[in-house]
CSV table of C-alpha atoms in Angstrom, one decimal:
chain,number,residue,atom,x,y,z
D,1,MET,CA,-25.1,-12.6,-49.6
D,2,THR,CA,-23.2,-10.1,-47.4
D,3,THR,CA,-19.7,-10.9,-47.0
D,4,LYS,CA,-18.6,-10.0,-43.2
D,5,ASN,CA,-14.7,-10.2,-43.6
D,6,GLU,CA,-14.2,-12.2,-40.3
D,7,THR,CA,-12.5,-15.1,-39.8
D,8,VAL,CA,-14.0,-17.7,-37.9
D,9,LEU,CA,-12.3,-21.1,-36.6
D,10,THR,CA,-14.1,-24.2,-35.8
D,11,VAL,CA,-12.1,-26.7,-33.4
D,12,ASP,CA,-13.6,-29.9,-33.2
D,13,ASP,CA,-12.3,-33.7,-33.2
D,14,GLU,CA,-15.8,-34.7,-35.2
D,15,ASP,CA,-15.5,-34.3,-38.8
D,16,THR,CA,-19.3,-33.8,-39.2
D,17,ILE,CA,-19.2,-31.0,-37.0
D,18,ARG,CA,-16.6,-29.2,-38.6
D,19,ARG,CA,-18.1,-29.6,-42.0
D,20,LEU,CA,-21.4,-28.8,-40.9
D,21,LEU,CA,-20.3,-25.3,-39.5
D,22,TYR,CA,-18.0,-25.0,-42.2
D,23,GLN,CA,-20.7,-25.0,-44.8
D,24,LYS,CA,-22.8,-22.7,-42.7
D,25,LEU,CA,-20.6,-19.9,-42.2
D,26,THR,CA,-19.3,-19.8,-45.5
D,27,SER,CA,-22.9,-19.4,-46.8
D,28,GLU,CA,-23.3,-16.7,-44.5
D,29,GLY,CA,-20.4,-14.8,-45.9
D,30,TYR,CA,-17.6,-15.7,-43.2
D,31,LYS,CA,-14.1,-17.0,-43.9
D,32,CYS,CA,-14.1,-20.5,-42.0
D,33,LEU,CA,-11.1,-22.4,-41.0
D,34,THR,CA,-11.1,-25.8,-38.9
D,35,ALA,CA,-8.9,-27.8,-37.1
D,36,SER,CA,-9.2,-31.1,-35.6
D,37,ASN,CA,-7.1,-30.6,-32.5
D,38,ALA,CA,-5.6,-28.3,-30.1
D,39,THR,CA,-2.3,-28.4,-31.8
D,40,GLU,CA,-3.8,-27.4,-35.0
D,41,ALA,CA,-5.8,-24.8,-33.7
D,42,MET,CA,-3.0,-23.3,-32.2
D,43,GLU,CA,-0.8,-23.2,-35.2
D,44,ILE,CA,-3.8,-21.4,-37.1
D,45,ILE,CA,-4.1,-18.6,-34.4
D,46,LYS,CA,-0.4,-17.9,-34.3
D,47,GLY,CA,-0.3,-17.8,-38.0
D,48,GLN,CA,-3.3,-15.5,-38.8
D,49,ASP,CA,-6.0,-13.1,-37.7
D,50,VAL,CA,-8.9,-15.2,-36.0
D,51,SER,CA,-11.8,-13.0,-35.2
D,52,LEU,CA,-13.5,-15.8,-33.4
D,53,ALA,CA,-12.9,-19.3,-32.4
D,54,ILE,CA,-15.5,-22.1,-31.5
D,55,LEU,CA,-13.8,-24.4,-29.2
D,56,ASP,CA,-14.8,-27.9,-28.2
D,57,ILE,CA,-14.6,-28.3,-24.7
D,58,LYS,CA,-13.5,-32.2,-24.7
D,59,MET,CA,-11.3,-33.4,-27.2
D,60,PRO,CA,-8.7,-36.2,-27.2
D,61,GLY,CA,-5.3,-35.1,-25.8
D,62,LEU,CA,-5.6,-31.2,-25.2
D,63,SER,CA,-9.1,-30.0,-25.1
D,64,GLY,CA,-10.7,-26.7,-25.8
D,65,MET,CA,-10.4,-25.8,-22.0
D,66,ASP,CA,-6.7,-26.4,-22.0
D,67,ILE,CA,-5.7,-24.1,-24.9
D,68,PHE,CA,-8.5,-21.5,-24.0
D,69,PRO,CA,-5.9,-19.5,-21.6
D,70,GLU,CA,-3.1,-19.8,-24.1
D,71,ILE,CA,-5.6,-18.3,-27.1
D,72,ARG,CA,-6.5,-15.4,-24.7
D,73,THR,CA,-2.5,-14.8,-24.3
D,74,ILE,CA,-1.4,-15.1,-27.9
D,75,SER,CA,-4.8,-13.5,-29.5
D,76,PRO,CA,-6.8,-11.5,-26.9
D,77,ASP,CA,-9.0,-10.0,-29.6
D,78,THR,CA,-10.0,-13.6,-30.6
D,79,ALA,CA,-13.7,-14.0,-29.4
D,80,VAL,CA,-14.1,-17.5,-28.0
D,81,ILE,CA,-17.6,-19.5,-28.0
D,82,MET,CA,-17.1,-23.0,-26.2
D,83,ALA,CA,-19.2,-25.8,-27.7
D,84,THR,CA,-20.3,-28.5,-25.0
D,85,ALA,CA,-22.6,-31.4,-24.3
D,86,ILE,CA,-25.6,-30.4,-22.0
D,87,SER,CA,-24.0,-32.3,-19.3
D,88,ASP,CA,-21.1,-29.9,-19.3
D,89,THR,CA,-22.8,-26.7,-19.3
D,90,ASP,CA,-21.1,-25.5,-15.6
D,91,THR,CA,-17.8,-25.8,-17.5
D,92,ALA,CA,-19.0,-23.9,-20.2
D,93,ILE,CA,-20.1,-21.3,-17.8
D,94,ALA,CA,-16.7,-21.3,-15.8
D,95,CYS,CA,-15.4,-20.6,-19.1
D,96,MET,CA,-17.2,-17.6,-19.6
D,97,LYS,CA,-16.5,-16.4,-16.5
D,98,LEU,CA,-12.8,-16.3,-17.5
D,99,GLY,CA,-13.4,-14.3,-20.8
D,100,ALA,CA,-15.4,-16.9,-23.2
D,101,TYR,CA,-18.2,-14.8,-24.9
D,102,ASP,CA,-20.9,-17.5,-25.0
D,103,TYR,CA,-21.2,-21.4,-25.1
D,104,VAL,CA,-23.4,-23.4,-27.5
D,105,THR,CA,-24.7,-27.1,-26.8
D,106,LYS,CA,-24.3,-30.2,-28.7
D,107,PRO,CA,-26.3,-31.6,-30.8
D,108,PHE,CA,-26.2,-28.0,-32.4
D,109,LYS,CA,-29.1,-26.1,-33.4
D,110,LEU,CA,-27.3,-23.9,-36.5
D,111,ASP,CA,-29.8,-21.1,-36.3
D,112,ALA,CA,-28.8,-20.5,-32.3
D,113,VAL,CA,-24.9,-21.2,-33.3
D,114,MET,CA,-25.3,-18.5,-35.9
D,115,MET,CA,-27.2,-16.1,-33.3
D,116,SER,CA,-24.3,-16.8,-30.7
D,117,ILE,CA,-21.5,-16.1,-33.4
D,118,GLU,CA,-23.3,-12.9,-34.5
D,119,ARG,CA,-23.7,-11.4,-31.0
D,120,ALA,CA,-19.9,-12.4,-29.9
D,121,LEU,CA,-18.7,-10.7,-33.0
D,122,GLU,CA,-20.6,-7.5,-32.6
D,123,LYS,CA,-19.3,-7.6,-29.0
D,124,ARG,CA,-16.0,-8.0,-30.3
D,125,ARG,CA,-16.2,-5.0,-33.0
D,126,LEU,CA,-17.8,-2.9,-30.2
D,127,VAL,CA,-14.8,-3.4,-27.8
D,128,LEU,CA,-12.1,-2.8,-30.9
D,129,ASP,CA,-14.4,0.2,-32.1
D,130,ASN,CA,-14.2,1.4,-28.6
D,131,ARG,CA,-10.5,0.8,-28.1
D,132,ASP,CA,-9.8,2.7,-31.5
D,133,TYR,CA,-11.8,5.7,-30.4
D,134,GLN,CA,-9.8,5.7,-27.2
D,135,GLN,CA,-6.3,5.7,-29.0
D,136,HIS,CA,-7.8,8.2,-31.6
D,137,LEU,CA,-8.9,10.2,-28.8
D,138,GLU,CA,-5.5,10.5,-27.1
D,139,ILE,CA,-3.8,11.6,-30.2
D,140,LYS,CA,-6.6,14.3,-30.9
D,141,ILE,CA,-6.2,15.4,-27.1
D,142,LYS,CA,-2.2,15.2,-27.3
D,143,ASP,CA,-2.6,17.2,-30.8
D,144,GLN,CA,-4.7,19.7,-29.3
D,145,ALA,CA,-2.5,20.1,-26.0
D,146,GLU,CA,0.3,20.7,-28.7
D,147,LYS,CA,-1.6,23.3,-30.5
D,148,ILE,CA,-2.4,25.2,-27.3
D,149,ARG,CA,1.2,24.7,-26.2
D,150,SER,CA,2.1,26.6,-29.5
D,151,SER,CA,-0.4,29.3,-29.2
D,152,PHE,CA,1.1,30.1,-25.8
D,153,PHE,CA,4.4,30.0,-26.7
D,154,ASN,CA,3.4,32.3,-29.7
D,155,ALA,CA,1.9,34.7,-27.5
D,156,ILE,CA,4.8,34.7,-25.1
D,157,THR,CA,7.2,35.4,-28.1
D,158,SER,CA,4.9,38.2,-29.3
D,159,LEU,CA,4.9,39.9,-25.7
D,160,ALA,CA,8.8,39.7,-25.7
D,161,TYR,CA,8.9,41.3,-29.1
D,162,ALA,CA,6.3,44.0,-27.6
D,163,LEU,CA,8.7,44.8,-24.7
D,164,GLU,CA,11.5,45.0,-27.1
D,165,ALA,CA,10.1,47.5,-29.5
D,166,LYS,CA,9.2,49.8,-26.2
D,167,ASP,CA,13.1,49.2,-25.0
D,168,SER,CA,15.6,48.9,-27.5
D,169,TYR,CA,18.1,48.2,-24.8
D,170,THR,CA,16.3,44.8,-24.0
D,171,ILE,CA,16.8,43.5,-27.6
D,172,GLY,CA,18.0,40.0,-27.1
D,173,HIS,CA,18.1,40.3,-23.2
D,174,SER,CA,14.8,38.2,-22.4
D,175,GLN,CA,16.4,35.4,-24.8
D,176,ARG,CA,19.7,35.5,-23.5
D,177,VAL,CA,18.3,34.9,-20.0
D,178,ALA,CA,16.0,32.1,-20.7
D,179,GLU,CA,19.1,30.7,-22.3
D,180,THR,CA,21.4,31.0,-19.4
D,181,SER,CA,18.9,30.0,-17.2
D,182,VAL,CA,17.9,26.7,-18.9
D,183,SER,CA,21.8,26.0,-18.8
D,184,ILE,CA,21.9,26.4,-15.0
D,185,ALA,CA,18.7,24.3,-14.6
D,186,SER,CA,20.1,21.5,-16.9
D,187,ALA,CA,23.5,21.5,-15.0
D,188,MET,CA,21.2,21.1,-11.9
D,189,GLU,CA,19.8,18.0,-13.6
D,190,LEU,CA,16.0,19.3,-12.8
D,191,PRO,CA,12.6,17.9,-14.5
D,192,VAL,CA,12.4,18.6,-18.2
D,193,ALA,CA,8.7,20.1,-17.3
D,194,ALA,CA,10.6,22.4,-15.1
D,195,ILE,CA,13.5,23.6,-17.4
D,196,GLU,CA,10.5,24.1,-19.7
D,197,GLN,CA,8.6,26.7,-17.3
D,198,ILE,CA,12.2,28.3,-16.5
D,199,ARG,CA,12.6,28.7,-20.5
D,200,LEU,CA,9.3,30.0,-21.1
D,201,ALA,CA,9.3,32.4,-17.9
D,202,GLY,CA,12.7,33.9,-18.9
D,203,LEU,CA,11.4,34.8,-22.3
D,204,VAL,CA,8.7,37.0,-20.4
D,205,HIS,CA,10.3,37.7,-17.1
D,206,ASP,CA,10.4,41.6,-18.2
D,207,ILE,CA,7.1,41.6,-19.8
D,208,GLY,CA,5.7,43.8,-17.4
D,209,LYS,CA,7.9,46.6,-18.0
D,210,ILE,CA,5.4,47.3,-20.8
D,211,GLY,CA,3.6,48.8,-17.8
D,212,ILE,CA,6.6,51.1,-17.0
D,213,ARG,CA,7.0,54.8,-18.2
D,214,SER,CA,9.5,55.2,-21.2
D,215,ALA,CA,10.9,57.8,-19.1
D,216,CYS,CA,12.4,55.8,-16.3
D,217,LEU,CA,13.0,52.8,-18.6
D,218,ASN,CA,15.6,54.8,-20.9
D,219,LYS,CA,16.7,57.5,-18.2
D,220,ALA,CA,20.3,58.1,-18.6
D,221,GLY,CA,20.6,59.3,-15.0
D,222,ASN,CA,19.9,57.8,-11.5
D,223,LEU,CA,16.3,57.2,-10.8
D,224,THR,CA,14.6,59.1,-8.3
D,225,GLU,CA,12.9,57.4,-5.6
D,226,GLU,CA,9.6,57.6,-7.0
D,227,GLU,CA,10.9,56.3,-10.2
D,228,TYR,CA,12.4,53.4,-8.7
D,229,THR,CA,9.4,52.4,-6.9
D,230,HIS,CA,7.6,52.7,-10.1
D,231,ILE,CA,10.2,50.3,-11.8
D,232,LYS,CA,10.0,47.7,-8.9
D,233,THR,CA,6.0,47.3,-9.9
D,234,HIS,CA,7.0,45.5,-13.3
D,235,PRO,CA,7.3,42.0,-11.7
D,236,GLY,CA,3.2,42.4,-10.5
D,237,ILE,CA,2.5,43.8,-13.6
D,238,GLY,CA,4.1,41.2,-15.5
D,239,GLU,CA,2.6,38.4,-13.5
D,240,ARG,CA,-1.0,40.2,-14.4
D,241,ILE,CA,-0.5,40.5,-17.9
D,242,LEU,CA,0.4,36.7,-18.2
D,243,SER,CA,-2.3,35.3,-15.7
D,244,PRO,CA,-4.9,35.3,-18.8
D,245,ILE,CA,-2.6,33.7,-21.3
D,246,THR,CA,-1.2,30.7,-19.0
D,247,GLU,CA,-2.9,28.9,-15.8
D,248,ASP,CA,0.9,27.5,-15.2
D,249,ARG,CA,1.5,28.9,-11.5
D,250,GLU,CA,5.0,28.1,-11.6
D,251,ILE,CA,5.8,30.4,-14.7
D,252,LEU,CA,3.9,33.1,-13.0
D,253,ARG,CA,5.7,32.8,-9.5
D,254,ILE,CA,8.9,33.0,-11.6
D,255,VAL,CA,8.2,36.1,-13.3
D,256,ARG,CA,6.7,37.7,-10.0
D,257,HIS,CA,9.6,36.7,-8.1
D,258,HIS,CA,12.9,37.0,-10.4
D,259,HIS,CA,13.8,40.1,-8.3
D,260,GLU,CA,13.8,38.9,-5.0
D,261,HIS,CA,16.8,38.8,-2.9
D,262,PHE,CA,18.3,35.4,-1.3
D,263,ASN,CA,18.7,37.5,2.0
D,264,GLY,CA,15.0,39.0,1.9
D,265,SER,CA,15.8,42.5,0.8
D,266,GLY,CA,14.4,42.1,-2.7
D,267,TYR,CA,11.0,42.7,-4.4
D,268,PRO,CA,7.9,42.7,-4.8
D,269,ASP,CA,7.4,40.4,-1.6
D,270,GLY,CA,10.6,40.3,0.5
D,271,LEU,CA,10.8,36.6,0.2
D,272,LYS,CA,14.2,35.2,1.4
D,273,GLY,CA,16.0,31.7,0.9
D,274,GLU,CA,14.1,28.8,-0.3
D,275,GLU,CA,10.9,30.6,-0.1
D,276,ILE,CA,11.9,31.9,-3.3
D,277,PRO,CA,10.8,29.7,-6.4
D,278,LEU,CA,13.9,27.9,-7.2
D,279,GLY,CA,13.2,29.0,-10.9
D,280,ALA,CA,13.4,32.6,-9.9
D,281,ARG,CA,16.4,32.4,-7.8
D,282,ILE,CA,18.1,30.8,-11.1
D,283,MET,CA,16.5,33.8,-13.3
D,284,ALA,CA,17.6,36.3,-10.8
D,285,LEU,CA,21.2,35.4,-11.2
D,286,ALA,CA,21.0,34.9,-15.0
D,287,ASP,CA,19.0,38.2,-15.3
D,288,ALA,CA,21.4,40.1,-13.1
D,289,TYR,CA,24.7,38.9,-15.1
D,290,ASP,CA,23.2,39.6,-18.5
D,291,ALA,CA,22.0,43.2,-17.2
D,292,MET,CA,25.8,43.9,-15.9
D,293,THR,CA,27.3,42.8,-18.9
D,294,SER,CA,24.9,44.7,-21.4
D,295,LEU,CA,24.8,48.4,-22.1
D,296,ARG,CA,22.4,50.3,-20.5
D,297,PRO,CA,21.2,54.1,-20.7
D,298,TYR,CA,22.6,54.9,-17.4
D,299,ARG,CA,26.0,52.8,-17.8
D,300,LYS,CA,28.3,51.1,-20.2
D,301,ALA,CA,28.6,47.1,-20.1
D,302,MET,CA,31.0,45.8,-17.5
D,303,THR,CA,33.6,43.3,-18.5
D,304,ASP,CA,32.8,39.5,-17.6
D,305,LYS,CA,35.7,39.6,-15.0
D,306,GLU,CA,33.8,42.7,-13.2
D,307,ALA,CA,30.4,41.0,-13.6
D,308,TRP,CA,31.7,38.1,-11.8
D,309,GLU,CA,33.3,39.8,-9.0
D,310,GLU,CA,29.8,41.9,-8.3
D,311,LEU,CA,28.2,38.3,-8.8
D,312,LYS,CA,30.5,36.9,-5.8
D,313,ARG,CA,30.5,39.9,-3.7
D,314,CYS,CA,26.4,39.5,-3.7
D,315,SER,CA,26.4,35.7,-2.9
D,316,GLY,CA,24.3,34.8,0.0
D,317,LYS,CA,22.6,38.1,0.0
D,318,GLN,CA,21.4,38.9,-3.4
D,319,PHE,CA,21.8,35.5,-4.9
D,320,ASP,CA,21.6,31.8,-4.0
D,321,PRO,CA,25.0,30.7,-3.3
D,322,GLU,CA,24.7,26.9,-4.7
D,323,ILE,CA,23.2,28.5,-7.6
D,324,LEU,CA,26.1,30.6,-8.4
D,325,ALA,CA,28.4,27.8,-7.7
D,326,VAL,CA,26.6,25.9,-10.3
D,327,PHE,CA,26.6,29.0,-12.8
D,328,SER,CA,30.4,29.4,-12.4
D,329,ARG,CA,31.0,25.5,-13.2
D,330,VAL,CA,28.7,26.0,-16.3
D,331,ASN,CA,30.9,29.0,-17.6
D,332,ASN,CA,34.2,27.5,-16.3
D,333,ASN,CA,34.7,30.4,-14.0
D,334,THR,CA,36.9,30.3,-11.1
């Protein structure tokens, strides 16, 4: 005998029918429960897991028809078979349209009843298995997405380290720019996803400098026109380096446009105002502030006061005035 590990509830006001089904079901390995009326049936449904319920359509008091919707609400995974006299088959069919798995007619032919039960339980198993598969699939997809994100972040970090290895003056610069940009974006109450894009872009906003000659990066004196033109290619180089790593267009746009100026005098595309992506406008400010307050081969670091005077002087020209106002509040700078 195979134990099927499923509980079947028989609800019928006729004791003979309950005993008949109980004996047959238990002999087939099912756990069988019985109820003589709707109230008893609902107590059982509420109290334990019932795989399948056989409901008599007509009973004194509340009928199987009456409690069927309640069972669907309380225990939606319970399969339901309606038991009916031949004269009530239209009612049973109506119940199937509402979600019942099948109906059986009285007087019962036990073999036919068992076939109906097995079909209903098999369909129930398939539904539950499919649901379980979908839930596990969602978890797997989420885990895979997290792994991809982690790999992307690791690649970003490696690229940032590679840049710092080439240009010692940029050590910590990208991290600080990312943190400052996130502080501004958070104060502007941007969506979490946008803030994360800005953070990642900040870590690699200067990655294109890998393609810039070291003689230009570390030159102690003023750059020639040719050298400055060469330096200005680094945002586009950065975009090309990152394109095979990420499909996130916003990160690529921030990296490409973080040297655009609010009045259109920046590079590489001469964008102006709101043509410049918001993340790039935020990063332009954070990048300039950190560069001014950091030691460079060609000059000493500015004081915080000197840097703020320069930021204010360039408001509306190089920097978005509204973003500068937010940055000022974040830093309690008046």
